[in-house]
Coordinates of N, CA and C in Angstrom, one line a residue:
M1 N 1.1 -1.1 0.2 CA -0.3 0.1 0.3 C 1.0 1.3 0.1
I2 N 0.5 1.8 -0.7 CA 1.6 3.6 -0.9 C 1.2 4.6 0.6
S3 N 1.7 5.3 1.0 CA 0.9 5.6 2.6 C 1.0 7.1 2.1
T4 N 0.4 8.2 3.1 CA 0.4 9.7 2.3 C 2.0 9.6 2.2
K5 N 3.1 9.8 2.7 CA 4.1 10.4 1.9 C 4.2 9.7 0.9
G6 N 4.2 8.9 0.1 CA 4.4 8.2 -1.3 C 3.6 9.4 -2.3
R7 N 2.2 9.6 -1.7 CA 1.3 9.9 -2.5 C 1.4 11.4 -1.9
Y8 N 2.1 12.3 -0.9 CA 2.6 13.1 -1.1 C 3.4 14.0 -2.0
A9 N 4.3 13.3 -1.4 CA 5.7 13.3 -2.6 C 5.6 13.3 -4.0
L10 N 4.8 12.5 -4.5 CA 3.9 13.1 -6.1 C 3.4 13.9 -6.2
R11 N 2.7 15.0 -5.5 CA 1.6 15.6 -5.3 C 3.2 17.0 -5.2
L12 N 3.6 16.7 -4.1 CA 4.6 18.1 -3.7 C 5.5 18.2 -5.7
M13 N 5.8 16.7 -6.3 CA 6.6 16.6 -7.8 C 6.0 17.3 -8.6
I14 N 4.2 16.9 -8.6 CA 3.3 17.8 -9.9 C 3.7 19.0 -9.7
D15 N 3.4 19.8 -8.5 CA 3.4 21.3 -8.1 C 4.3 21.9 -8.5
I16 N 5.8 21.4 -8.2 CA 6.9 22.1 -8.6 C 7.2 22.1 -10.2
A17 N 6.2 21.0 -10.8 CA 7.0 20.9 -12.0 C 5.3 22.1 -12.7
E18 N 4.5 21.6 -12.5 CA 3.5 22.8 -12.7 C 4.0 24.1 -12.5
H19 N 5.0 25.0 -11.6 CA 5.0 26.0 -11.6 C 6.5 26.2 -11.7
S20 N 6.9 25.4 -12.8 CA 8.4 25.5 -13.1 C 9.1 27.0 -13.5
D21 N 8.0 27.6 -14.2 CA 8.2 28.7 -15.0 C 8.2 30.0 -14.2
E22 N 8.2 29.9 -12.6 CA 8.3 30.5 -11.8 C 9.5 30.8 -10.9
G23 N 10.6 29.7 -11.1 CA 12.0 29.7 -10.2 C 11.6 29.0 -9.0
C24 N 12.5 29.0 -8.5 CA 12.0 28.5 -6.9 C 11.0 28.5 -6.6
I25 N 10.4 27.4 -6.1 CA 8.7 27.4 -5.2 C 9.1 26.9 -4.2
P26 N 8.6 28.7 -3.3 CA 8.7 27.9 -2.1 C 7.4 26.9 -1.5
L27 N 7.9 26.6 0.0 CA 7.3 25.1 0.0 C 6.2 25.8 0.8
K28 N 6.0 26.9 1.6 CA 4.9 27.5 2.4 C 3.6 27.4 0.7
D29 N 3.8 27.8 -0.6 CA 3.3 28.1 -1.8 C 2.9 27.0 -1.4
I30 N 3.7 25.7 -1.7 CA 3.3 24.5 -2.2 C 2.2 23.7 -1.1
A31 N 2.4 24.2 0.3 CA 1.5 23.6 1.1 C 0.2 24.4 1.1
E32 N 0.3 25.2 0.7 CA -1.3 26.1 0.5 C -1.9 25.5 -0.7
R33 N -1.2 25.5 -1.4 CA -2.0 24.4 -2.9 C -2.5 23.1 -2.5
Q34 N -1.9 22.7 -1.9 CA -1.9 21.1 -1.7 C -2.7 20.6 -0.8
E35 N -2.7 21.8 -0.1 CA -3.5 21.5 1.5 C -2.7 20.5 2.3
I36 N -1.6 20.8 2.4 CA -0.6 19.8 2.9 C -0.1 20.7 4.3
S37 N -0.1 20.3 5.8 CA 1.3 20.8 6.6 C 2.2 21.1 5.6
K38 N 3.1 22.0 5.9 CA 4.4 22.6 5.8 C 5.5 21.8 6.1
K39 N 5.2 21.6 7.5 CA 5.9 20.8 8.7 C 6.1 19.4 7.6
Y40 N 5.2 18.9 7.3 CA 5.3 17.3 6.6 C 5.9 17.3 5.1
L41 N 5.7 18.8 4.8 CA 6.4 18.5 3.2 C 7.9 18.8 3.3
E42 N 8.4 19.6 4.7 CA 9.7 19.3 4.7 C 10.0 18.0 4.9
I43 N 9.9 17.5 5.7 CA 10.6 16.1 5.8 C 10.8 15.3 4.5
I44 N 9.7 15.4 3.5 CA 9.5 14.5 2.1 C 10.3 15.6 0.9
A45 N 10.3 16.7 1.3 CA 11.4 17.6 0.3 C 13.0 17.0 0.6
K46 N 12.7 17.2 2.4 CA 14.5 16.9 2.1 C 15.2 15.9 1.8
E47 N 13.9 14.5 1.9 CA 14.1 13.0 1.4 C 14.2 13.3 -0.2
L48 N 13.7 14.2 -0.5 CA 13.5 14.2 -2.4 C 15.2 14.9 -2.4
V49 N 15.2 15.9 -2.2 CA 16.8 16.3 -2.2 C 18.1 15.5 -1.9
K50 N 17.6 14.6 -1.0 CA 18.9 13.5 -0.7 C 18.8 12.4 -1.8
G51 N 17.6 12.3 -2.4 CA 17.7 11.5 -3.9 C 17.8 12.4 -5.0
K52 N 18.4 13.3 -4.4 CA 18.8 14.3 -6.1 C 17.8 14.5 -6.8
M53 N 16.3 14.2 -6.9 CA 15.3 14.5 -7.2 C 14.7 16.2 -7.8
I54 N 15.0 16.4 -6.2 CA 14.7 18.3 -6.4 C 15.8 18.8 -5.8
S55 N 15.6 20.2 -5.8 CA 17.2 21.1 -5.5 C 16.5 22.1 -4.4
G56 N 17.1 22.3 -3.4 CA 16.8 23.4 -2.4 C 17.5 24.4 -2.8
H57 N 16.7 25.3 -2.2 CA 17.9 27.1 -2.4 C 17.5 28.1 -1.2
G58 N 17.6 28.1 -0.4 CA 17.6 29.3 0.8 C 17.2 30.3 0.3
G59 N 17.2 31.0 1.3 CA 17.1 33.1 1.3 C 15.9 33.4 0.5
R60 N 16.0 34.3 0.4 CA 15.0 35.1 -0.4 C 15.0 34.4 -1.9
G61 N 13.8 34.7 -2.0 CA 13.4 33.8 -3.7 C 13.6 32.3 -3.5
G62 N 14.0 31.8 -2.2 CA 14.6 30.5 -2.1 C 13.6 29.4 -2.4
G63 N 13.5 28.1 -2.4 CA 12.7 27.4 -2.5 C 13.3 26.2 -3.3
Y64 N 11.8 25.3 -4.0 CA 12.4 23.8 -4.4 C 12.3 24.2 -6.2
V65 N 13.2 23.5 -6.6 CA 13.4 23.2 -8.4 C 13.1 21.7 -8.7
L66 N 12.8 21.3 -10.1 CA 13.4 20.0 -10.3 C 14.5 20.2 -10.8
C67 N 14.9 19.4 -10.4 CA 16.7 18.4 -11.2 C 16.8 17.8 -12.6
R68 N 15.4 17.6 -13.2 CA 15.5 17.2 -14.4 C 14.2 17.7 -15.1
R69 N 14.0 17.1 -16.0 CA 12.7 17.3 -16.8 C 11.7 16.9 -16.3
P70 N 9.8 16.7 -16.4 CA 9.3 15.8 -15.4 C 9.4 14.6 -16.6
E71 N 9.3 14.6 -17.9 CA 9.2 13.3 -18.2 C 10.6 12.1 -17.7
E72 N 11.7 13.1 -17.6 CA 12.6 12.0 -17.2 C 12.8 11.1 -15.8
Y73 N 11.4 11.8 -14.8 CA 11.3 11.0 -13.6 C 10.0 10.2 -14.1
T74 N 10.2 9.2 -13.0 CA 9.2 8.1 -13.1 C 8.8 7.7 -11.8
V75 N 7.1 7.3 -11.8 CA 6.4 7.4 -10.5 C 6.8 6.4 -9.5
G76 N 7.5 5.3 -10.1 CA 8.3 4.1 -9.5 C 9.8 4.7 -8.8
E77 N 10.0 5.2 -9.7 CA 11.5 6.0 -8.7 C 11.0 7.0 -7.1
I78 N 10.0 8.0 -7.5 CA 9.4 8.8 -7.0 C 9.4 7.7 -5.9
L79 N 8.3 7.1 -6.2 CA 8.0 6.2 -4.5 C 8.6 5.6 -4.2
E80 N 9.4 5.1 -4.7 CA 10.6 3.3 -3.9 C 11.5 4.7 -3.2
W81 N 11.9 6.2 -4.2 CA 12.5 6.7 -3.4 C 11.8 7.4 -1.9
T82 N 10.6 7.8 -1.4 CA 10.0 7.8 -0.3 C 9.3 6.8 0.4
E83 N 9.2 5.8 0.1 CA 8.2 4.3 0.5 C 9.7 3.7 1.0
G84 N 10.1 3.6 -0.2 CA 11.0 2.2 -0.2 C 10.7 1.3 -1.4
S85 N 11.0 -0.2 -0.7 CA 10.4 -1.3 -1.9 C 9.2 -1.2 -2.4
L86 N 9.0 -1.3 -4.1 CA 7.3 -1.7 -3.8 C 7.7 -2.6 -4.5
A87 N 7.8 -4.2 -3.4 CA 7.3 -5.4 -4.1 C 6.3 -5.4 -3.0
T88 N 5.3 -6.0 -3.7 CA 4.5 -6.7 -3.6 C 4.4 -7.9 -2.2
V89 N 5.3 -8.4 -1.8 CA 5.4 -9.4 -0.9 C 6.8 -9.1 -0.5
A90 N 7.2 -9.8 1.1 CA 8.0 -9.4 1.3 C 9.4 -10.1 1.1
C91 N 8.8 -11.7 0.1 CA 9.6 -12.0 -0.4 C 10.5 -11.7 -1.4
L92 N 9.5 -11.1 -2.1 CA 10.1 -10.5 -3.2 C 10.8 -9.0 -3.6
A93 N 10.9 -8.8 -2.0 CA 11.9 -7.1 -2.5 C 13.5 -7.9 -2.6
K94 N 14.2 -6.3 -2.9 CA 15.5 -6.7 -3.6 C 16.0 -7.4 -2.4
D95 N 15.8 -6.7 -1.2 CA 17.0 -7.3 -0.1 C 16.5 -8.3 1.1
A96 N 15.4 -9.0 0.5 CA 14.8 -10.5 0.9 C 16.0 -11.7 0.8
L97 N 15.9 -11.8 2.3 CA 16.5 -13.3 2.2 C 16.0 -14.6 1.4
P98 N 16.8 -15.1 0.8 CA 15.8 -16.5 -0.1 C 15.1 -17.6 0.5
C99 N 13.5 -17.6 0.3 CA 12.7 -18.3 0.9 C 13.3 -19.8 0.7
S100 N 13.1 -20.5 2.3 CA 13.5 -21.8 1.5 C 11.9 -22.3 1.3
R101 N 10.8 -22.0 1.4 CA 10.2 -22.6 0.5 C 9.5 -22.1 -1.3
S102 N 10.3 -21.1 -1.6 CA 10.4 -20.7 -3.4 C 10.1 -21.8 -4.0
S103 N 10.7 -23.2 -4.1 CA 10.4 -23.8 -4.7 C 9.4 -25.1 -4.7
V104 N 8.4 -24.3 -3.8 CA 7.1 -25.3 -3.5 C 6.2 -24.1 -3.3
C105 N 6.4 -23.1 -3.6 CA 5.3 -21.9 -3.0 C 4.2 -22.0 -4.7
K106 N 3.3 -22.4 -4.2 CA 2.0 -22.4 -5.2 C 1.4 -20.5 -5.4
T107 N 2.0 -20.1 -4.3 CA 1.3 -18.7 -4.6 C 2.6 -17.7 -5.4
L108 N 3.9 -18.3 -5.2 CA 5.0 -17.3 -5.4 C 4.6 -16.9 -7.6
P109 N 4.2 -17.6 -8.0 CA 4.3 -17.1 -9.4 C 2.9 -16.2 -9.0
L110 N 2.0 -16.1 -8.8 CA 1.2 -15.2 -8.3 C 1.8 -13.9 -8.0
W111 N 2.4 -13.7 -7.0 CA 3.1 -12.7 -6.5 C 3.5 -12.1 -7.1
K112 N 4.4 -13.2 -8.0 CA 5.6 -12.7 -9.0 C 5.1 -12.0 -10.2
E113 N 3.5 -12.1 -10.8 CA 3.1 -11.8 -12.0 C 2.5 -10.3 -11.5
F114 N 2.1 -10.5 -9.8 CA 1.5 -8.8 -9.8 C 2.6 -8.0 -9.6
D115 N 3.5 -8.6 -9.3 CA 4.9 -7.6 -8.5 C 5.3 -7.1 -9.7
K116 N 5.3 -7.6 -10.8 CA 6.1 -7.1 -12.5 C 5.1 -6.1 -12.6
M117 N 3.5 -6.2 -12.7 CA 2.5 -5.5 -13.2 C 2.7 -4.3 -12.4
T118 N 3.2 -4.2 -11.1 CA 3.2 -3.2 -10.4 C 4.2 -2.4 -10.8
V119 N 5.4 -2.7 -10.7 CA 6.6 -2.3 -11.2 C 6.4 -1.5 -12.7
D120 N 6.0 -2.3 -13.5 CA 5.7 -2.1 -14.5 C 4.9 -0.7 -15.1
Y121 N 3.9 -0.9 -14.4 CA 3.0 0.3 -14.1 C 3.5 1.7 -13.8
F122 N 3.7 1.6 -12.6 CA 4.6 2.8 -11.7 C 5.6 3.5 -12.6
Y123 N 6.5 2.3 -13.3 CA 7.9 3.0 -13.5 C 7.6 3.1 -15.2
G124 N 6.0 2.4 -16.0 CA 5.9 3.4 -17.1 C 5.2 4.6 -17.3
K125 N 5.1 4.7 -16.1 CA 4.3 6.9 -15.8 C 5.5 7.4 -15.1
T126 N 5.7 8.7 -15.9 CA 6.6 9.7 -15.9 C 5.4 10.9 -14.8
L127 N 6.4 11.8 -14.9 CA 5.8 13.1 -13.6 C 5.1 13.4 -14.9
A128 N 5.6 13.8 -16.1 CA 4.7 14.6 -17.1 C 3.6 14.1 -17.7
D129 N 3.7 12.4 -17.9 CA 2.5 12.0 -17.7 C 1.3 12.9 -16.3
L130 N 1.7 12.4 -15.3 CA 0.5 13.2 -14.2 C 0.3 14.9 -14.8
L131 N 1.4 15.5 -15.3 CA 0.8 16.8 -15.7 C -0.4 17.1 -15.9

């Protein structure tokens, strides 16, 4: 399940992209437009800066800008950076330990197929698609 953190990260990125012609976008403006707590957006923005998805500029006229063009971001990468693994079940996570039941698990093919659909879907959508 995608948490509010992931959903709000997408909304923050969309807002910055929509207002990119205005230069640096102050977080307070994003918070007002998106009706999200500025404090919560600060936490999310800090993570997105760490992931080199947005760049923050302080001082007068400061705010946030995208590091790339909207079509160069996938929804999947934004969600994975803020949410962690998009694996639908724990045994398919990238850092999961090998499962002793994988060779006899009747449900594993189901989860693998669902996992692939999830990854393909989110990595097949760009930030530009959401604009």
